[in-house]
Structures are given as C-alpha cells and as structure tokens.
CSV table of C-alpha atoms in Angstrom, one decimal:
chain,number,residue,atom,x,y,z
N,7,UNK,CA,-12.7,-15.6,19.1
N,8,UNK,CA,-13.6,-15.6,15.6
N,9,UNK,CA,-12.4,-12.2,14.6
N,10,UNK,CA,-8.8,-12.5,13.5
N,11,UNK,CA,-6.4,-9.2,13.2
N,12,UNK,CA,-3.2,-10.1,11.2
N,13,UNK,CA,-1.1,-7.5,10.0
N,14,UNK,CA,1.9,-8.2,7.7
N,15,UNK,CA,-0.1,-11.7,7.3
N,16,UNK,CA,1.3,-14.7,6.2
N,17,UNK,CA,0.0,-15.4,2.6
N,18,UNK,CA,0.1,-19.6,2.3
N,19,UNK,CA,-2.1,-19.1,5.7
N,20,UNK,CA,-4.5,-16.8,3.9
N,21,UNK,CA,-4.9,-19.2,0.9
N,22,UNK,CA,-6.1,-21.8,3.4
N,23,UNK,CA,-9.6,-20.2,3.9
N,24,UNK,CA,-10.5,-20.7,0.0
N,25,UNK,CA,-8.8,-24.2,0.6
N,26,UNK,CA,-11.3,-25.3,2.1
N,27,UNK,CA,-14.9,-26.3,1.4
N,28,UNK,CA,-17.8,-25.0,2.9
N,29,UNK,CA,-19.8,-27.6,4.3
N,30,UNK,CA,-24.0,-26.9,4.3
N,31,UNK,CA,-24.0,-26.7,8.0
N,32,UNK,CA,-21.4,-24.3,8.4
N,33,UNK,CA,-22.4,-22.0,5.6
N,34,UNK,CA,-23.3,-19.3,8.3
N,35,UNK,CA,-19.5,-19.8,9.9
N,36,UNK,CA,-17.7,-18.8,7.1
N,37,UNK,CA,-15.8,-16.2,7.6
N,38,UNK,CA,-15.7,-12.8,5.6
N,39,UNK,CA,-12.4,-11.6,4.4
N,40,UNK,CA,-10.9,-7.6,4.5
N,41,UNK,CA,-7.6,-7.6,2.5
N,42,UNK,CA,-5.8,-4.3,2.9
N,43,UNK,CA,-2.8,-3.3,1.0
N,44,UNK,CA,-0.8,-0.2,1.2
N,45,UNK,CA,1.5,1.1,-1.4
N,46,UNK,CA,5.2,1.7,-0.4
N,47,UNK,CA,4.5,1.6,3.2
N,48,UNK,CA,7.4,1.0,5.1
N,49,UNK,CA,8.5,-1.3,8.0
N,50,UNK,CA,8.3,1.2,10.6
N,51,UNK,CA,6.1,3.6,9.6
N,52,UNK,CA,2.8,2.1,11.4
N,53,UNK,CA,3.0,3.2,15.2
N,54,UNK,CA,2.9,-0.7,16.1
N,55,UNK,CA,5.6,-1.8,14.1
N,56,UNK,CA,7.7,1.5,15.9
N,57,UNK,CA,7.1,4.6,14.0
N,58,UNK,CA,6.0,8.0,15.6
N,59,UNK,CA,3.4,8.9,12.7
N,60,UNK,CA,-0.4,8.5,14.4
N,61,UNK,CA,-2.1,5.0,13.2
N,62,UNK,CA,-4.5,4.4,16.0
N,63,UNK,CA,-6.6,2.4,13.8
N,64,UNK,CA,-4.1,-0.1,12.4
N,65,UNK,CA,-2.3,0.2,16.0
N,66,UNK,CA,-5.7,-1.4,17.7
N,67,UNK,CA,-5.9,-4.1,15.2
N,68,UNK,CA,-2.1,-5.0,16.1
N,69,UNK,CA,-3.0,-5.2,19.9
N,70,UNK,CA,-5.9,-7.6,19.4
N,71,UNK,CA,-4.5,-9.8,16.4
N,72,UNK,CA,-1.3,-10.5,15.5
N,73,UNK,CA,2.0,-8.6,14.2
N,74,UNK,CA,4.4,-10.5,11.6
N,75,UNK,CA,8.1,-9.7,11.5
N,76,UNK,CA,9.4,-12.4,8.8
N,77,UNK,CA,6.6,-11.3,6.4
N,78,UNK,CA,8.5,-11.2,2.6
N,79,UNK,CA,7.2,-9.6,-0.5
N,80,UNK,CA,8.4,-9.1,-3.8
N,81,UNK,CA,9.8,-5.7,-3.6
N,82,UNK,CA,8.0,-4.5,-5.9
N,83,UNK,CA,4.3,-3.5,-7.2
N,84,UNK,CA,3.0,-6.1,-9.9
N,85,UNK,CA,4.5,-9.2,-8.9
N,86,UNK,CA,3.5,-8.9,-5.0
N,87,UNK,CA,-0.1,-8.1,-6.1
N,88,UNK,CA,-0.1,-11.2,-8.4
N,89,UNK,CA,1.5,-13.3,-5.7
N,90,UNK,CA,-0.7,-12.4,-2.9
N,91,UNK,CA,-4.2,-12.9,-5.3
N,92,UNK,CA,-3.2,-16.3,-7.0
N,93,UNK,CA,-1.0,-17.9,-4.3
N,94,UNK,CA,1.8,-18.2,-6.8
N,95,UNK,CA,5.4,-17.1,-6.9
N,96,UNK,CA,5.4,-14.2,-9.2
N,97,UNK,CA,7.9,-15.9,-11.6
N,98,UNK,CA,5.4,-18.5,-12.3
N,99,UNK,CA,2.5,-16.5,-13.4
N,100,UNK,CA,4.8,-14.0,-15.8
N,101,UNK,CA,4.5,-11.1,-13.2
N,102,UNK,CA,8.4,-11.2,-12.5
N,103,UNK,CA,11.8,-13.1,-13.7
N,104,UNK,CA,15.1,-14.4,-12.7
N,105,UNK,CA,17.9,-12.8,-13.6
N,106,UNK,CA,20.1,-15.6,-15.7
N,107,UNK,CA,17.4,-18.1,-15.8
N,108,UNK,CA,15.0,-18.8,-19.0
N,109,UNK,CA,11.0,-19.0,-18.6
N,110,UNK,CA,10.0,-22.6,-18.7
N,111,UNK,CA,6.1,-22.1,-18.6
N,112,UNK,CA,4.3,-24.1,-21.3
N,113,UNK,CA,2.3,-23.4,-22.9
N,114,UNK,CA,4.2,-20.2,-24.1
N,115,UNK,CA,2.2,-17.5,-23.0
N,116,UNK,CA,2.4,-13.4,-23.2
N,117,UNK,CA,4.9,-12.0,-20.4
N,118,UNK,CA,2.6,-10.3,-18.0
N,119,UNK,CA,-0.4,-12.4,-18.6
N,120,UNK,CA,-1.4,-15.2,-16.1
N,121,UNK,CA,-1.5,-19.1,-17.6
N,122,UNK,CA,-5.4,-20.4,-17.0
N,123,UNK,CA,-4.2,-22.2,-14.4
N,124,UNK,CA,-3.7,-19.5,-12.0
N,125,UNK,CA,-6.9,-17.7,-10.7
N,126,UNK,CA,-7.5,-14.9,-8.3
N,127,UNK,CA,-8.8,-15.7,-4.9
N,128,UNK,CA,-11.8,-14.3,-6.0
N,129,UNK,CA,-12.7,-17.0,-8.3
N,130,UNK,CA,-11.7,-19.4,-5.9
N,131,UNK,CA,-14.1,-17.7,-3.5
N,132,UNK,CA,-17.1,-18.0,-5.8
N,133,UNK,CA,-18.3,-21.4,-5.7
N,134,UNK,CA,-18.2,-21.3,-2.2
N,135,UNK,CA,-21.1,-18.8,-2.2
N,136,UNK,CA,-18.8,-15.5,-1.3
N,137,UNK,CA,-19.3,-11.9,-3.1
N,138,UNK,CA,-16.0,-10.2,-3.4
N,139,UNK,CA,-15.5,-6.2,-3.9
N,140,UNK,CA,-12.4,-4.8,-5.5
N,141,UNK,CA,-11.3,-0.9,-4.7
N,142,UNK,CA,-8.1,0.5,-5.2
N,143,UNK,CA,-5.1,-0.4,-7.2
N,144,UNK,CA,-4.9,-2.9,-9.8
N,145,UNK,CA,-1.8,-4.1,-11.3
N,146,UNK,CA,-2.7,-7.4,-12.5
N,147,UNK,CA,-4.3,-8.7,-16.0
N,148,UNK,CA,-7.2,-8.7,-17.0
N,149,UNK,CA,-10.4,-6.5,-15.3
N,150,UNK,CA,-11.7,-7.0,-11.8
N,151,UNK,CA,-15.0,-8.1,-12.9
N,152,UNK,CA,-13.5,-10.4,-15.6
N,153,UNK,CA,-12.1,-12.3,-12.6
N,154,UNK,CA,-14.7,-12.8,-10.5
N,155,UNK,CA,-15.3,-9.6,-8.8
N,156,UNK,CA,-19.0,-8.5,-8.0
N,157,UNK,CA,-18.3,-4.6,-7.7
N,158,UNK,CA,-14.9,-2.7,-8.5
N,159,UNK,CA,-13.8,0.6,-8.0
N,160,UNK,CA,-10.6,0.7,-10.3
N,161,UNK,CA,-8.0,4.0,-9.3
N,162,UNK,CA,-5.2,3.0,-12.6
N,163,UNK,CA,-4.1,6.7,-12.2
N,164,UNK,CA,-1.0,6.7,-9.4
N,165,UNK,CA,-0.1,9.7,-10.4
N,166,UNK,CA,-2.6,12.4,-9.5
N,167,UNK,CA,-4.3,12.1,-6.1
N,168,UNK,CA,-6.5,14.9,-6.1
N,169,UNK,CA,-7.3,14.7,-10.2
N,170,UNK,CA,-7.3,11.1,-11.7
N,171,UNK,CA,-7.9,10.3,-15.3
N,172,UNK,CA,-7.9,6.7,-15.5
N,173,UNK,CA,-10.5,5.0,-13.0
N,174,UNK,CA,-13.0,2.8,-13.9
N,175,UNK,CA,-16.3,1.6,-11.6
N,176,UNK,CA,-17.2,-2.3,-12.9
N,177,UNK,CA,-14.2,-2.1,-15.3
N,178,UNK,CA,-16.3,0.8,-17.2
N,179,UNK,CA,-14.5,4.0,-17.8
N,180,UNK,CA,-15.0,6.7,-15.7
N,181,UNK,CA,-14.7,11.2,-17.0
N,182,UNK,CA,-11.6,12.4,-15.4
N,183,UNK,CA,-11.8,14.3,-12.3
N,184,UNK,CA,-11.3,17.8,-12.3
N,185,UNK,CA,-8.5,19.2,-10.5
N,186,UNK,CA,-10.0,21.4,-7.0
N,187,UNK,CA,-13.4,19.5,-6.7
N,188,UNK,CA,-12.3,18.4,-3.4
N,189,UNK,CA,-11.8,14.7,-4.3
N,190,UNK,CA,-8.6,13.0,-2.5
N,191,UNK,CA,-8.1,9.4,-3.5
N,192,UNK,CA,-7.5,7.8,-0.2
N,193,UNK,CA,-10.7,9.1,0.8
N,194,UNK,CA,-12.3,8.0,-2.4
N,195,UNK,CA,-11.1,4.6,-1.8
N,196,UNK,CA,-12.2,4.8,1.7
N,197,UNK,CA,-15.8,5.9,0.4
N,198,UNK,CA,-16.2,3.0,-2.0
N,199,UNK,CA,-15.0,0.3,0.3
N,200,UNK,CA,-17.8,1.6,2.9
N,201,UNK,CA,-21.0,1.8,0.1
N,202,UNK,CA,-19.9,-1.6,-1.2
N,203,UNK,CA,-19.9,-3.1,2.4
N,204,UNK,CA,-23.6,-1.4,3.5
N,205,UNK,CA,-24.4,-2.7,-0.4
N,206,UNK,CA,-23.8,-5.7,0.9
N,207,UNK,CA,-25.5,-5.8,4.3
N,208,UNK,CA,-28.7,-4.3,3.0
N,209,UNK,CA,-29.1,-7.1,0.3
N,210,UNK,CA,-26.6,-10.1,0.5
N,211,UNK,CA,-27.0,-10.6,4.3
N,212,UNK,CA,-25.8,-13.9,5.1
N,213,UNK,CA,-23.5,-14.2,2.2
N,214,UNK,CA,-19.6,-14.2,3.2
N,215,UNK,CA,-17.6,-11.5,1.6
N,216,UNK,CA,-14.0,-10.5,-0.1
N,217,UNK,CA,-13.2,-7.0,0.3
N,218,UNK,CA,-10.0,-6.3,-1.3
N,219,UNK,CA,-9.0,-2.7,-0.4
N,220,UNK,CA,-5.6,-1.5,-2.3
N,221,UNK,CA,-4.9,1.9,-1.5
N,222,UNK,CA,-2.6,3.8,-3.6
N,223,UNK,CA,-0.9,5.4,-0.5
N,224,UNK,CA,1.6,6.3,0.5
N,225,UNK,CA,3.0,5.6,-3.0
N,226,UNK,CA,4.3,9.0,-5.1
N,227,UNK,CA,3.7,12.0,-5.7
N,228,UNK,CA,3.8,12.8,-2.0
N,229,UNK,CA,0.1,14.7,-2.3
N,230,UNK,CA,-1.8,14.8,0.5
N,231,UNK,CA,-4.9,16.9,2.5
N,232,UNK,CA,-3.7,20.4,4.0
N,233,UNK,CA,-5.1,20.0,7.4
N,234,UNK,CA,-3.2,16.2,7.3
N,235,UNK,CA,-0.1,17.8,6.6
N,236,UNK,CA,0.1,20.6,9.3
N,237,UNK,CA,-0.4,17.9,11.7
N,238,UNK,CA,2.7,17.1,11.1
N,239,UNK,CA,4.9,20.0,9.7
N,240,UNK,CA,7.1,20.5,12.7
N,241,UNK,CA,7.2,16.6,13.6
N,242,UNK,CA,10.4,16.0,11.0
N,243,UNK,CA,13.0,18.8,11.3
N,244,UNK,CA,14.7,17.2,13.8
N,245,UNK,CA,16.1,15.1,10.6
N,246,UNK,CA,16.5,11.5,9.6
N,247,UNK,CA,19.1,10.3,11.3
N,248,UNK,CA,17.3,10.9,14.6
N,249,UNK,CA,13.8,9.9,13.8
N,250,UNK,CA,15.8,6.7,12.5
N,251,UNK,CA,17.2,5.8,15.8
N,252,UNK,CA,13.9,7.0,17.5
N,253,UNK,CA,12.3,4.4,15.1
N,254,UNK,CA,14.9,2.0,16.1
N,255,UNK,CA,14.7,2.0,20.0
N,256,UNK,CA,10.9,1.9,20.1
N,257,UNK,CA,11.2,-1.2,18.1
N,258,UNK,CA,13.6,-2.9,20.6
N,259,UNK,CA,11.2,-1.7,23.6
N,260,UNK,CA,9.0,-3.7,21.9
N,261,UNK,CA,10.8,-6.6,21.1
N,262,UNK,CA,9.7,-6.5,17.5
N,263,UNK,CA,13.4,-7.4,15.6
N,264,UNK,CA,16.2,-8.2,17.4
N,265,UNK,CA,19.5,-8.0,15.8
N,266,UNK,CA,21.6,-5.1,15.0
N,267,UNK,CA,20.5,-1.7,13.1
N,268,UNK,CA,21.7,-2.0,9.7
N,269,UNK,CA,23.8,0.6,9.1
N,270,UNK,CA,22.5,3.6,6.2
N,271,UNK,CA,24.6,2.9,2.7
N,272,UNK,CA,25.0,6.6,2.4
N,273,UNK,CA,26.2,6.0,-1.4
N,274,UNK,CA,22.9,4.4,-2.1
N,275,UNK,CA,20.6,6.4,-4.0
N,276,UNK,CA,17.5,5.7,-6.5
N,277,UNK,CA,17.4,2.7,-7.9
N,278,UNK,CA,16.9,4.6,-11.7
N,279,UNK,CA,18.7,7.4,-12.3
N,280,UNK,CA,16.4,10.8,-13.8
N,281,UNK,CA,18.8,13.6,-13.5
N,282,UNK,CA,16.5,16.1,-15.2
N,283,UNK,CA,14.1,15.8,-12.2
N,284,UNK,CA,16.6,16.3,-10.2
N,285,UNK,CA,17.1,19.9,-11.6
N,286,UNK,CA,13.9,20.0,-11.4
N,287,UNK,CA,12.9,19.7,-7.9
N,288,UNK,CA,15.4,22.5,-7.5
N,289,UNK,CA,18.0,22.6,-4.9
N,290,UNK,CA,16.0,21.3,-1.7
N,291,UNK,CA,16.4,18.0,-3.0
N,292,UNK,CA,19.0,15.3,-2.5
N,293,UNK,CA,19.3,12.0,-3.9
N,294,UNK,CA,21.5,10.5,-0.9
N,295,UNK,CA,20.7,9.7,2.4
N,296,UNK,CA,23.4,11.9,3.7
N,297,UNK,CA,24.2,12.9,7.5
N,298,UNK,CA,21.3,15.5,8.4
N,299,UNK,CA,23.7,18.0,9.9
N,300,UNK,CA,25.9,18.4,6.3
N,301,UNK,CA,22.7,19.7,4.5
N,302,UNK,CA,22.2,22.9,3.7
N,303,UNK,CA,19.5,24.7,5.8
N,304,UNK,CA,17.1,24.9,2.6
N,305,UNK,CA,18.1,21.1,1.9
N,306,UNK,CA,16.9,20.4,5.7
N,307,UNK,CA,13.0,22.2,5.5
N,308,UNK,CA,12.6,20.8,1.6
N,309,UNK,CA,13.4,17.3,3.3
N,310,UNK,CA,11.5,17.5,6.4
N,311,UNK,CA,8.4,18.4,4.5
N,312,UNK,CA,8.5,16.3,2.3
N,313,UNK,CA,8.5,14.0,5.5
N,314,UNK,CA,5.6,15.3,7.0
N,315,UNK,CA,3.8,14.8,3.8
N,316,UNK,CA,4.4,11.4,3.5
N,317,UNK,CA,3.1,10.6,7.2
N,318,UNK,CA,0.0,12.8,6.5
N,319,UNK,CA,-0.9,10.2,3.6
N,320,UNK,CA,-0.4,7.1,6.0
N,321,UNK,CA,-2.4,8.8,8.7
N,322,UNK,CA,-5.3,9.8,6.4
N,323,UNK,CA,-5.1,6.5,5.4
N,324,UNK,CA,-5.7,4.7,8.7
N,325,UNK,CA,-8.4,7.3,9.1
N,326,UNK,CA,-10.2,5.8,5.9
N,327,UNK,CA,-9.0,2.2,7.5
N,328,UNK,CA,-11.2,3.3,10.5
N,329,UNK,CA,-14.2,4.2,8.5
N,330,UNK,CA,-13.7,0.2,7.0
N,331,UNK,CA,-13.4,-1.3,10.2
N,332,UNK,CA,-16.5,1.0,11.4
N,333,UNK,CA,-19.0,-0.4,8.6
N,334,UNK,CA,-17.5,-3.7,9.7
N,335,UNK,CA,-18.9,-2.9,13.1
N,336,UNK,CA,-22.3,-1.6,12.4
N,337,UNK,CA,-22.7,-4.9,10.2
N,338,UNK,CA,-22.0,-6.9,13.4
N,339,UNK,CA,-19.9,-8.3,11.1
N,340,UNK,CA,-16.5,-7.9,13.2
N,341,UNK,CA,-16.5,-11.3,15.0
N,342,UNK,CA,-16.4,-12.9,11.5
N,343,UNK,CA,-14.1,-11.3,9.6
N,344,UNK,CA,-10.4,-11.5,8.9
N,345,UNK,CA,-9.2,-7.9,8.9
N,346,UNK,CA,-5.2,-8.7,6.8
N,347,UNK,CA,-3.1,-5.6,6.1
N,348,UNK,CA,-0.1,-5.6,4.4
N,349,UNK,CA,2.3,-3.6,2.3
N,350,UNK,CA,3.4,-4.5,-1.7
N,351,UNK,CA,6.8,-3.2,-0.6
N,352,UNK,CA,9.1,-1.1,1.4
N,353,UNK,CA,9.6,2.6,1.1
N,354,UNK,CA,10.8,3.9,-2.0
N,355,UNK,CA,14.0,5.9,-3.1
N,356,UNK,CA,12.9,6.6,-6.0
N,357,UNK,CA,12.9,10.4,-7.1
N,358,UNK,CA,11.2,11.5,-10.2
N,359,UNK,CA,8.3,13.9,-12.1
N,360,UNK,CA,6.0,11.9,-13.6
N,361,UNK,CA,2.2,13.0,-14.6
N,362,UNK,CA,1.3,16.9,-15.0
N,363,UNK,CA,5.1,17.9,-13.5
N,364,UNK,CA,6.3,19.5,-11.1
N,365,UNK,CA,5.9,23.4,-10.4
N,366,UNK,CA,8.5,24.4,-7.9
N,367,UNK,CA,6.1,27.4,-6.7
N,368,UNK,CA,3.1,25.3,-6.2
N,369,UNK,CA,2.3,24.1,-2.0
N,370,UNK,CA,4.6,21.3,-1.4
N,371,UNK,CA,1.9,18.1,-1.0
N,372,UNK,CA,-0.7,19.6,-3.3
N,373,UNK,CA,-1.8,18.7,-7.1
N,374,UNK,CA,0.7,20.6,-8.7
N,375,UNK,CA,3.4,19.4,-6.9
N,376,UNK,CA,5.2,15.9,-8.0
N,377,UNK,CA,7.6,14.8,-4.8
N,378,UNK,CA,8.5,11.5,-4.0
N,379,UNK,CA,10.1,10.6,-0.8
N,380,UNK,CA,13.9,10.2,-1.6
N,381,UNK,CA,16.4,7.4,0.0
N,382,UNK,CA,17.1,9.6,3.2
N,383,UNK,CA,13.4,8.6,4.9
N,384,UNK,CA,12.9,5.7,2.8
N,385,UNK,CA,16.3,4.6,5.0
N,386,UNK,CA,14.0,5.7,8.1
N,387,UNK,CA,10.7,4.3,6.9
N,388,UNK,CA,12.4,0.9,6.3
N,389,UNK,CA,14.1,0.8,10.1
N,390,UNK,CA,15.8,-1.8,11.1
N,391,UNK,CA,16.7,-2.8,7.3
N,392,UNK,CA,18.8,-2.1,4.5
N,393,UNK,CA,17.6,-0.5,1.2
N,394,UNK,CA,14.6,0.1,-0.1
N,395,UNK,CA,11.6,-1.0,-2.6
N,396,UNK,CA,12.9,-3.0,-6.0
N,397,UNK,CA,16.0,-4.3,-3.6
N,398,UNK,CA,15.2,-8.1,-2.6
C-alpha cells in the first residue's frame, strides 16, 4: 500500500523522500507529504498512545500506520521545528546550544539565523516539481514564502486563540482579529490547510504536494470552544494521580513502553519561576504536582478544569485533523500521501500570564482567561516519563 500513517515519525526516514530524485517515469508515483505538528502535546494524551481524551481521527491513523515509542525531540519549540524542516541537529543551524561548549560554525553567523547551507525541506522539495503549503506556527527564520513555500497561513500570535494580532497570509500582514467574531485558531488552521489542499486539486492536479500543518494546540493559554469543554468538564475530578495510573495501565495493555512508571518528582515545578502570576491566578492554582487528596477542595475544581480544557483543545484539534485527512480523501489523494504527526515537545509545567492577562472572573478556557496547564497534568500528560517540556 502506498498510503503511509506514521505518527511520532522518525525524522532521518522522512528526509529520505526529498533524498531522492524523481525519475521522468515515476513523476506520477511521487508521493505527497502531510506534516502535522502539535504544540505541547504530550506522550499520552492521544487515545493510541493511552490517554482517555477522544482522538478518533489520529487513533485510526495509528491503527493503519505505524506508532513510534523512541521518537526524541528537542524539548523545546524553536529548535525541534528547525531540526525537523532542515534535517539538522538544532545546535548546528543556531536554533539551540550546549551548555559548556563554544559555537564552532564558520562563517560566524547571527544566533538564531540558519547558515546557507541548511535549507527547509521545502526548497529541497522544489526542484523535484512539488508545491508546498505552510499553516500554522512558525518559529524559524526567515518567511515561509522566502523559503520556498507556495501559500502560507502564518498564526505568530500564541497567545490569543480566539483574538490574534500577528498572522500573516503569504508572509503579508494581516488586521487583528476582533475579540467575539467567532474565530478559534485551531479551526482557522484547520480551514486554511483544507482551501489550500482543494486550491491545489482544482489547479495543480498531478503535482506532488508538502502540506505542513503546525497547530498552535494544545500550547498555552488553555482557551478553547465551550461546547469542547463541557464534553469533558466532569471527565477530570477524579484528580491526577488516578488519570495518571489510568494512563499508565492502558499503555501496558497495549504494550506501548515497557519498563517501570517513573515515579512524579513532587518538588518539581515550572521550569521559570513568575510568582506574580501565581497571585494572580488566585488560590486554585498550584505550582506542584502534589498528592490530589491534600488539595484544597477549590484547588481540586480549579485543577480539574483546567484539565478538561486542555483535552478539549486536543480533541478539537483531531476534529480539524479529520477535516485534513477528509480533503485528502475527496482528492483520492489518500493512497499517495504520507500523513506524519508529531509533537515539538512534551507537556508543559509552565505557569504564567502572558498577552491581554488574566481576569480571574472571566469563564475559565475563554479569551480573557490566561491558564496554562501546570506540572500536576503535564506529569500525567507525559505518562510513563519524567518531567516535562525544556527537560531533555
């Protein structure tokens, strides 16, 4: 079968397809390319890698492809982004560093900004006749359409999933969306990675394509749809502890990670201290992953909410994976594609207010709220492993 479902996929085996050339009589054999990235996803939180929140879309793809379990990253945002799209280690093309160890790079070149050298995949992919399409998050130099992109739908703002400033459509500026229009930026995303596809069929059928979908969720502020959220308001107040072992025995039913559970580093909080936000958040919140039945009964509703949020971004965004993988289907374009999914990084413990704030008497998910996760459920999200995103 041609179609190819990897999730978690193994990058040097990606970077094979733009190895190789294209030979005349196999232009129509070529095979189009879906590159999916979530933002702080963790481990577990997919149903087929053992997590309870619904991801029938990602879930199917699982069943008919193949799951990795010794997939690494970066950790972190930027230099996994840069790995994955130039093949590189992030070190080399100025997107990370070594503690201790001195750049050697010549020539000398600006921290941040990739040697000539070091291409995206999409220029790669040009000469060998493919259109690629960027939507989503950026994080690397430069502007998609500067390297090689065709179209590009460019979400900068992280901060604000129902009102972003800073987006751009073929790296021109876009007005800010104004807050209770009914946008949703996973939806957006969703939107855009559809119209460029049926762009594509109605006038570049034949050609190969790169679709490189980077969606912003499940990243902070924890915002997310109302009607996504009560789905799963009650699913959480059982606490972390037990949704962690939940996580953990469905994982060894299906023999995903053997081993031993890691046990939670209860003195392990956010990797950057912002006490003011703390104070802020008011006292629901806790920057520890301590035992469930020592917090307060406040402490316990603030946290399982903020739970229930975070699975309402992941399911809306399989739901906008869904509508991908639809297109893909009406294209009869499945049975050529590689559909890749991966995450930059595990779940975050980070907790701060970033953006327009936080206002503590605003509905917890919506635009003026500013929540992030928190290490007790980014201990769960992460099941079976230890810490969290910006660990390696």
């Amino acid at each position: 079968m041609k179609h190819f479902s990897i999730l978690l996929v193994l990058v040097s085996g990606f970077f094979l397809v733009a190895a190789c050339p294209a030979r005349a009589a196999d232009e129509d054999r070529r095979p189009n390319i879906v590159l999916i990235m979530a933002d702080d996803l963790g481990f577990s939180d997919l149903g087929c890698y053992g997590g309870e929140i619904d991801t029938p879309n990602l879930d199917g793809l699982a069943k008919s492809g193949l799951r990795f379990t010794q997939f690494y990253n970066t950790a972190r945002c930027w230099p996994t982004r840069a790995a994955l799209l130039t093949g590189y280690y992030a070190q080399q093309v100025r997107r990370d560093s070594i503690q201790g160890v001195k750049p050697t790079i010549k020539p000398a070149i600006k921290r941040g900004s990739r040697p000539t050298w070091a291409p995206l995949l999409s220029e790669l992919l040009k000469p060998m006749g493919y259109r690629s399409y960027h939507v989503g998050k950026w994080h690397i130099d430069g502007m998609p359409l500067k390297n090689a992109f065709n179209h590009s739908y460019y979400m900068k703002d992280q901060g604000r999933f129902f009102s972003p400033k800073v987006h751009y459509k073929d790296d021109v500026k876009l007005p800010p969306v104004k807050r209770g229009t009914g946008f949703y930026n996973t939806v957006a995303l969703g939107q855009h990675a559809e119209k460029y596809l049926k762009e594509h069929a109605a006038k570049h059928k034949g050609k190969p394509f790169f679709l490189y979908l980077a969606f912003s969720a499940p990243h902070f502020p924890l915002h997310a749809l109302p009607e996504d959220i009560a789905k799963y308001k009650q699913r959480y107040r059982q606490g972390w502890d037990a949704v962690r072992a939940a996580r953990w025995k469905k994982i060894q039913r299906m023999q995903l990670v053997g081993g031993e559970l890691s046990p939670v580093e209860r003195e392990v909080g956010p990797p950057y201290a912002f006490p003011d936000a703390i104070k802020q958040l008011g006292p629901g919140e806790v920057n520890r992953p301590l035992p469930w039945d020592s917090l307060t009964d406040e402490q316990q509703q603030f946290q399982a909410m903020k739970m229930a949020i975070h699975a309402a971004m992941i399911d809306r965004l399989d739901q906008e994976v869904g509508r991908v993988l639809e297109q893909l289907r009406a294209m009869n374009a499945m049975d050529n594609t590689i559909v890749l999914f991966l995450s930059d990084n595990g779940a975050s413990a980070e907790i701060m207010v970033r953006s327009d704030g936080h206002d503590p008497k605003a509905p917890m998910g919506s635009a003026a709220s500013y929540l992030c996760l928190g290490p007790g459920w980014s201990n769960v999200c992460n099941t079976p492993f230890r810490r969290h995103k910006t660990w390696v």
